[in-house]
Short mmCIF file of N, CA and C in Angstrom, two decimals:
data_model
loop_
_atom_site.label_atom_id
_atom_site.label_comp_id
_atom_site.label_asym_id
_atom_site.label_seq_id
_atom_site.Cartn_x
_atom_site.Cartn_y
_atom_site.Cartn_z
N GLN A 1 -2.63 16.78 -13.30
CA GLN A 1 -2.04 16.39 -12.01
C GLN A 1 -2.68 15.10 -11.53
N VAL A 2 -1.90 14.31 -10.81
CA VAL A 2 -2.38 13.04 -10.29
C VAL A 2 -2.53 13.14 -8.78
N GLN A 3 -3.63 12.63 -8.28
CA GLN A 3 -3.87 12.60 -6.84
C GLN A 3 -4.11 11.17 -6.38
N LEU A 4 -3.54 10.83 -5.25
CA LEU A 4 -3.76 9.54 -4.61
C LEU A 4 -4.38 9.79 -3.25
N VAL A 5 -5.53 9.20 -3.03
CA VAL A 5 -6.23 9.38 -1.75
C VAL A 5 -6.29 8.04 -1.05
N GLU A 6 -5.64 7.99 0.11
CA GLU A 6 -5.57 6.76 0.88
C GLU A 6 -6.61 6.79 2.01
N SER A 7 -7.04 5.61 2.40
CA SER A 7 -7.93 5.49 3.54
C SER A 7 -7.77 4.11 4.16
N GLY A 8 -8.25 3.98 5.40
CA GLY A 8 -8.27 2.70 6.06
C GLY A 8 -7.30 2.54 7.21
N GLY A 9 -6.44 3.51 7.41
CA GLY A 9 -5.49 3.40 8.51
C GLY A 9 -6.19 3.55 9.85
N GLY A 10 -5.44 3.26 10.91
CA GLY A 10 -6.00 3.39 12.25
C GLY A 10 -5.31 2.50 13.24
N LEU A 11 -5.95 2.33 14.38
CA LEU A 11 -5.41 1.52 15.47
C LEU A 11 -6.07 0.16 15.46
N VAL A 12 -5.27 -0.88 15.58
CA VAL A 12 -5.79 -2.25 15.58
C VAL A 12 -4.96 -3.08 16.56
N GLN A 13 -5.59 -4.05 17.16
CA GLN A 13 -4.88 -4.94 18.08
C GLN A 13 -4.10 -5.99 17.30
N ALA A 14 -3.04 -6.46 17.90
CA ALA A 14 -2.26 -7.53 17.30
C ALA A 14 -3.16 -8.73 17.00
N GLY A 15 -2.95 -9.30 15.82
CA GLY A 15 -3.78 -10.41 15.38
C GLY A 15 -5.00 -9.98 14.58
N GLY A 16 -5.26 -8.70 14.59
CA GLY A 16 -6.41 -8.17 13.88
C GLY A 16 -6.13 -7.91 12.41
N SER A 17 -7.13 -7.31 11.76
CA SER A 17 -7.06 -7.05 10.32
C SER A 17 -7.39 -5.59 10.03
N ARG A 18 -6.89 -5.16 8.89
CA ARG A 18 -7.16 -3.80 8.43
C ARG A 18 -7.08 -3.82 6.91
N ARG A 19 -7.91 -2.99 6.27
CA ARG A 19 -7.88 -2.90 4.82
C ARG A 19 -7.60 -1.47 4.40
N LEU A 20 -6.54 -1.29 3.65
CA LEU A 20 -6.20 0.03 3.13
C LEU A 20 -6.69 0.14 1.69
N SER A 21 -7.09 1.35 1.34
CA SER A 21 -7.52 1.64 -0.02
C SER A 21 -6.79 2.88 -0.52
N CYS A 22 -6.57 2.91 -1.81
CA CYS A 22 -5.93 4.07 -2.43
C CYS A 22 -6.55 4.27 -3.81
N ALA A 23 -7.18 5.42 -3.98
CA ALA A 23 -7.81 5.74 -5.24
C ALA A 23 -7.02 6.81 -5.97
N ALA A 24 -6.69 6.54 -7.22
CA ALA A 24 -5.93 7.48 -8.04
C ALA A 24 -6.87 8.23 -8.96
N SER A 25 -6.62 9.52 -9.12
CA SER A 25 -7.43 10.33 -10.01
C SER A 25 -6.55 11.38 -10.68
N GLY A 26 -7.10 11.97 -11.74
CA GLY A 26 -6.35 13.01 -12.44
C GLY A 26 -5.94 12.56 -13.82
N SER A 27 -4.88 13.14 -14.31
CA SER A 27 -4.40 12.87 -15.67
C SER A 27 -3.59 11.58 -15.69
N ILE A 28 -4.31 10.47 -15.75
CA ILE A 28 -3.67 9.15 -15.72
C ILE A 28 -3.95 8.46 -17.04
N SER A 29 -2.89 8.18 -17.76
CA SER A 29 -3.07 7.50 -19.04
C SER A 29 -3.11 6.00 -18.85
N SER A 30 -2.16 5.49 -18.12
CA SER A 30 -2.09 4.05 -17.90
C SER A 30 -1.26 3.79 -16.65
N ILE A 31 -1.87 3.09 -15.70
CA ILE A 31 -1.15 2.75 -14.47
C ILE A 31 -0.51 1.38 -14.66
N ILE A 32 0.79 1.36 -14.58
CA ILE A 32 1.52 0.12 -14.81
C ILE A 32 1.62 -0.70 -13.53
N VAL A 33 2.01 -0.05 -12.46
CA VAL A 33 2.19 -0.74 -11.18
C VAL A 33 1.53 0.09 -10.08
N MET A 34 0.86 -0.59 -9.19
CA MET A 34 0.30 0.04 -7.99
C MET A 34 0.88 -0.70 -6.79
N GLY A 35 1.22 0.04 -5.77
CA GLY A 35 1.85 -0.62 -4.63
C GLY A 35 1.70 0.12 -3.33
N TRP A 36 2.17 -0.53 -2.30
CA TRP A 36 2.16 0.04 -0.95
C TRP A 36 3.58 -0.05 -0.38
N TYR A 37 4.00 1.04 0.22
CA TYR A 37 5.25 1.10 0.95
C TYR A 37 4.91 1.48 2.39
N ARG A 38 5.86 1.28 3.27
CA ARG A 38 5.66 1.73 4.64
C ARG A 38 6.96 2.24 5.22
N GLN A 39 6.80 3.11 6.21
CA GLN A 39 7.96 3.67 6.88
C GLN A 39 7.68 3.75 8.37
N ALA A 40 8.47 3.01 9.12
CA ALA A 40 8.37 3.04 10.57
C ALA A 40 9.34 4.09 11.12
N PRO A 41 9.09 4.58 12.31
CA PRO A 41 9.98 5.60 12.89
C PRO A 41 11.43 5.14 12.93
N GLY A 42 12.32 5.97 12.41
CA GLY A 42 13.73 5.64 12.43
C GLY A 42 14.18 4.65 11.38
N LYS A 43 13.26 4.26 10.52
CA LYS A 43 13.61 3.28 9.49
C LYS A 43 13.38 3.84 8.10
N GLN A 44 13.98 3.20 7.12
CA GLN A 44 13.78 3.62 5.74
C GLN A 44 12.44 3.13 5.22
N ARG A 45 11.94 3.84 4.24
CA ARG A 45 10.73 3.40 3.58
C ARG A 45 11.01 2.09 2.85
N GLU A 46 10.08 1.14 2.96
CA GLU A 46 10.27 -0.16 2.34
C GLU A 46 9.03 -0.59 1.56
N LEU A 47 9.26 -1.38 0.54
CA LEU A 47 8.15 -1.93 -0.24
C LEU A 47 7.42 -2.98 0.59
N VAL A 48 6.10 -2.88 0.61
CA VAL A 48 5.28 -3.89 1.27
C VAL A 48 4.73 -4.86 0.23
N ALA A 49 4.09 -4.31 -0.79
CA ALA A 49 3.50 -5.14 -1.83
C ALA A 49 3.25 -4.29 -3.06
N ALA A 50 3.28 -4.95 -4.21
CA ALA A 50 3.02 -4.26 -5.47
C ALA A 50 2.27 -5.20 -6.40
N ILE A 51 1.49 -4.61 -7.30
CA ILE A 51 0.74 -5.39 -8.26
C ILE A 51 0.79 -4.70 -9.61
N ALA A 52 1.14 -5.47 -10.62
CA ALA A 52 1.23 -4.93 -11.97
C ALA A 52 -0.13 -4.97 -12.65
N SER A 53 -0.22 -4.29 -13.77
CA SER A 53 -1.50 -4.21 -14.46
C SER A 53 -2.00 -5.57 -14.89
N GLY A 54 -1.11 -6.51 -15.14
CA GLY A 54 -1.52 -7.85 -15.54
C GLY A 54 -1.84 -8.76 -14.37
N GLY A 55 -1.65 -8.26 -13.16
CA GLY A 55 -2.00 -9.04 -11.97
C GLY A 55 -0.82 -9.65 -11.23
N PHE A 56 0.37 -9.54 -11.80
CA PHE A 56 1.54 -10.09 -11.10
C PHE A 56 1.76 -9.33 -9.80
N THR A 57 2.02 -10.07 -8.72
CA THR A 57 2.19 -9.45 -7.41
C THR A 57 3.58 -9.74 -6.83
N ASN A 58 3.99 -8.86 -5.96
CA ASN A 58 5.27 -8.99 -5.28
C ASN A 58 5.09 -8.54 -3.84
N TYR A 59 5.61 -9.32 -2.90
CA TYR A 59 5.44 -9.03 -1.49
C TYR A 59 6.78 -9.03 -0.76
N ALA A 60 6.87 -8.20 0.24
CA ALA A 60 8.00 -8.27 1.15
C ALA A 60 7.90 -9.59 1.92
N ASP A 61 9.05 -10.19 2.22
CA ASP A 61 9.04 -11.47 2.93
C ASP A 61 8.30 -11.37 4.26
N SER A 62 8.40 -10.21 4.89
CA SER A 62 7.82 -10.04 6.22
C SER A 62 6.29 -10.06 6.22
N VAL A 63 5.67 -9.90 5.06
CA VAL A 63 4.20 -9.85 5.02
C VAL A 63 3.60 -10.99 4.21
N LYS A 64 4.42 -11.81 3.60
CA LYS A 64 3.91 -12.91 2.79
C LYS A 64 3.03 -13.83 3.64
N GLY A 65 1.87 -14.17 3.08
CA GLY A 65 0.95 -15.03 3.79
C GLY A 65 0.01 -14.29 4.73
N ARG A 66 0.28 -13.01 4.97
CA ARG A 66 -0.58 -12.22 5.87
C ARG A 66 -1.27 -11.06 5.14
N PHE A 67 -0.60 -10.48 4.18
CA PHE A 67 -1.14 -9.34 3.43
C PHE A 67 -1.49 -9.78 2.02
N THR A 68 -2.54 -9.15 1.48
CA THR A 68 -2.95 -9.41 0.11
C THR A 68 -3.20 -8.10 -0.60
N ILE A 69 -2.55 -7.91 -1.73
CA ILE A 69 -2.75 -6.71 -2.53
C ILE A 69 -3.66 -7.04 -3.70
N SER A 70 -4.54 -6.11 -4.04
CA SER A 70 -5.42 -6.29 -5.19
C SER A 70 -5.70 -4.91 -5.80
N ARG A 71 -6.23 -4.92 -6.99
CA ARG A 71 -6.52 -3.65 -7.64
C ARG A 71 -7.77 -3.76 -8.47
N ASP A 72 -8.45 -2.62 -8.61
CA ASP A 72 -9.61 -2.50 -9.47
C ASP A 72 -9.23 -1.51 -10.56
N ASN A 73 -8.91 -2.03 -11.73
CA ASN A 73 -8.42 -1.16 -12.80
C ASN A 73 -9.48 -0.17 -13.26
N ALA A 74 -10.73 -0.56 -13.21
CA ALA A 74 -11.81 0.34 -13.65
C ALA A 74 -11.92 1.55 -12.73
N LYS A 75 -11.54 1.36 -11.47
CA LYS A 75 -11.65 2.45 -10.48
C LYS A 75 -10.28 3.06 -10.17
N ASN A 76 -9.23 2.57 -10.81
CA ASN A 76 -7.87 3.05 -10.51
C ASN A 76 -7.61 3.01 -9.00
N THR A 77 -7.99 1.90 -8.41
CA THR A 77 -7.88 1.76 -6.95
C THR A 77 -7.10 0.51 -6.60
N VAL A 78 -6.26 0.64 -5.58
CA VAL A 78 -5.50 -0.48 -5.08
C VAL A 78 -5.85 -0.69 -3.62
N TYR A 79 -5.87 -1.95 -3.22
CA TYR A 79 -6.24 -2.31 -1.86
C TYR A 79 -5.10 -3.12 -1.23
N LEU A 80 -5.03 -3.03 0.08
CA LEU A 80 -4.09 -3.87 0.83
C LEU A 80 -4.85 -4.45 2.01
N GLN A 81 -5.14 -5.73 1.91
CA GLN A 81 -5.78 -6.43 3.02
C GLN A 81 -4.69 -6.95 3.94
N MET A 82 -4.73 -6.50 5.18
CA MET A 82 -3.70 -6.87 6.14
C MET A 82 -4.33 -7.71 7.24
N ASP A 83 -3.91 -8.95 7.35
CA ASP A 83 -4.40 -9.87 8.37
C ASP A 83 -3.27 -10.27 9.30
N SER A 84 -3.65 -10.83 10.44
CA SER A 84 -2.66 -11.28 11.43
C SER A 84 -1.62 -10.20 11.70
N LEU A 85 -2.10 -9.01 11.92
CA LEU A 85 -1.19 -7.88 12.12
C LEU A 85 -0.35 -8.04 13.37
N LYS A 86 0.88 -7.54 13.26
CA LYS A 86 1.85 -7.61 14.36
C LYS A 86 2.27 -6.18 14.74
N PRO A 87 2.73 -6.00 15.97
CA PRO A 87 3.20 -4.66 16.35
C PRO A 87 4.27 -4.12 15.41
N GLU A 88 5.09 -4.99 14.85
CA GLU A 88 6.14 -4.53 13.93
C GLU A 88 5.60 -4.06 12.58
N ASP A 89 4.31 -4.24 12.36
CA ASP A 89 3.68 -3.69 11.15
C ASP A 89 3.31 -2.21 11.32
N THR A 90 3.48 -1.71 12.52
CA THR A 90 3.17 -0.30 12.78
C THR A 90 4.06 0.60 11.93
N ALA A 91 3.42 1.48 11.17
CA ALA A 91 4.16 2.36 10.26
C ALA A 91 3.17 3.30 9.57
N VAL A 92 3.74 4.25 8.87
CA VAL A 92 2.93 5.04 7.93
C VAL A 92 2.98 4.30 6.59
N TYR A 93 1.82 4.01 6.05
CA TYR A 93 1.72 3.28 4.80
C TYR A 93 1.43 4.27 3.67
N TYR A 94 2.22 4.15 2.61
CA TYR A 94 2.12 5.05 1.47
C TYR A 94 1.71 4.28 0.22
N CYS A 95 0.76 4.83 -0.47
CA CYS A 95 0.36 4.30 -1.77
C CYS A 95 1.31 4.87 -2.82
N ASN A 96 1.59 4.06 -3.82
CA ASN A 96 2.50 4.47 -4.89
C ASN A 96 2.02 3.90 -6.20
N ILE A 97 2.07 4.71 -7.25
CA ILE A 97 1.75 4.21 -8.58
C ILE A 97 2.85 4.60 -9.56
N VAL A 98 3.03 3.75 -10.54
CA VAL A 98 3.93 4.03 -11.66
C VAL A 98 3.07 4.03 -12.92
N VAL A 99 3.14 5.14 -13.64
CA VAL A 99 2.31 5.26 -14.83
C VAL A 99 3.16 5.20 -16.09
N ALA A 100 2.50 5.14 -17.23
CA ALA A 100 3.22 5.13 -18.51
C ALA A 100 4.16 6.33 -18.58
N GLY A 101 5.38 6.07 -19.01
CA GLY A 101 6.39 7.11 -19.00
C GLY A 101 7.27 7.03 -17.77
N SER A 102 6.95 6.03 -16.92
CA SER A 102 7.73 5.75 -15.71
C SER A 102 7.65 6.84 -14.66
N ASN A 103 6.64 7.69 -14.75
CA ASN A 103 6.44 8.67 -13.67
C ASN A 103 5.86 7.98 -12.46
N ARG A 104 6.30 8.41 -11.29
CA ARG A 104 5.89 7.78 -10.04
C ARG A 104 5.21 8.82 -9.16
N PHE A 105 4.12 8.42 -8.53
CA PHE A 105 3.36 9.31 -7.66
C PHE A 105 3.13 8.65 -6.32
N TRP A 106 3.06 9.49 -5.27
CA TRP A 106 2.90 9.00 -3.91
C TRP A 106 1.65 9.59 -3.26
N GLY A 107 1.04 8.79 -2.39
CA GLY A 107 -0.03 9.30 -1.56
C GLY A 107 0.55 10.02 -0.36
N GLN A 108 -0.34 10.57 0.47
CA GLN A 108 0.10 11.37 1.61
C GLN A 108 0.46 10.50 2.81
N GLY A 109 0.08 9.25 2.76
CA GLY A 109 0.39 8.33 3.85
C GLY A 109 -0.76 8.18 4.83
N THR A 110 -0.89 6.98 5.36
CA THR A 110 -1.91 6.71 6.37
C THR A 110 -1.28 5.88 7.48
N GLN A 111 -1.53 6.28 8.71
CA GLN A 111 -0.89 5.62 9.85
C GLN A 111 -1.62 4.34 10.21
N VAL A 112 -0.87 3.28 10.38
CA VAL A 112 -1.39 2.03 10.91
C VAL A 112 -0.62 1.72 12.19
N THR A 113 -1.34 1.59 13.28
CA THR A 113 -0.73 1.29 14.57
C THR A 113 -1.28 -0.02 15.09
N VAL A 114 -0.40 -0.95 15.38
CA VAL A 114 -0.81 -2.26 15.89
C VAL A 114 -0.38 -2.35 17.35
N SER A 115 -1.34 -2.49 18.23
CA SER A 115 -1.04 -2.56 19.65
C SER A 115 -0.87 -4.02 20.08
N SER A 116 0.02 -4.22 21.03
CA SER A 116 0.29 -5.59 21.50
C SER A 116 -0.62 -5.96 22.65
#
């Protein structure tokens, strides 16, 4: 079984920064993609950022230039550095990984609230 443990959520003022972490453990053969999604109240879950095993990254237009995704392959951990946070960034952030065989796993979610 695969487990994803997220941390780093909380309350932050607009313009501030927050760093999310997600550590994967369990029966993991090879993690192909690690990423972060978010879901705000009344909205669909959306991709925030993703990073492939080779380092290629992809960002939602709304976070480009403000968020940075990185990963530590030795620790099976992905990070999301969030700077210049805006109230519209308020959401539950979910860690997601895609492993060999195209299986996808989700974390439990961590709340990020940005106050104006």
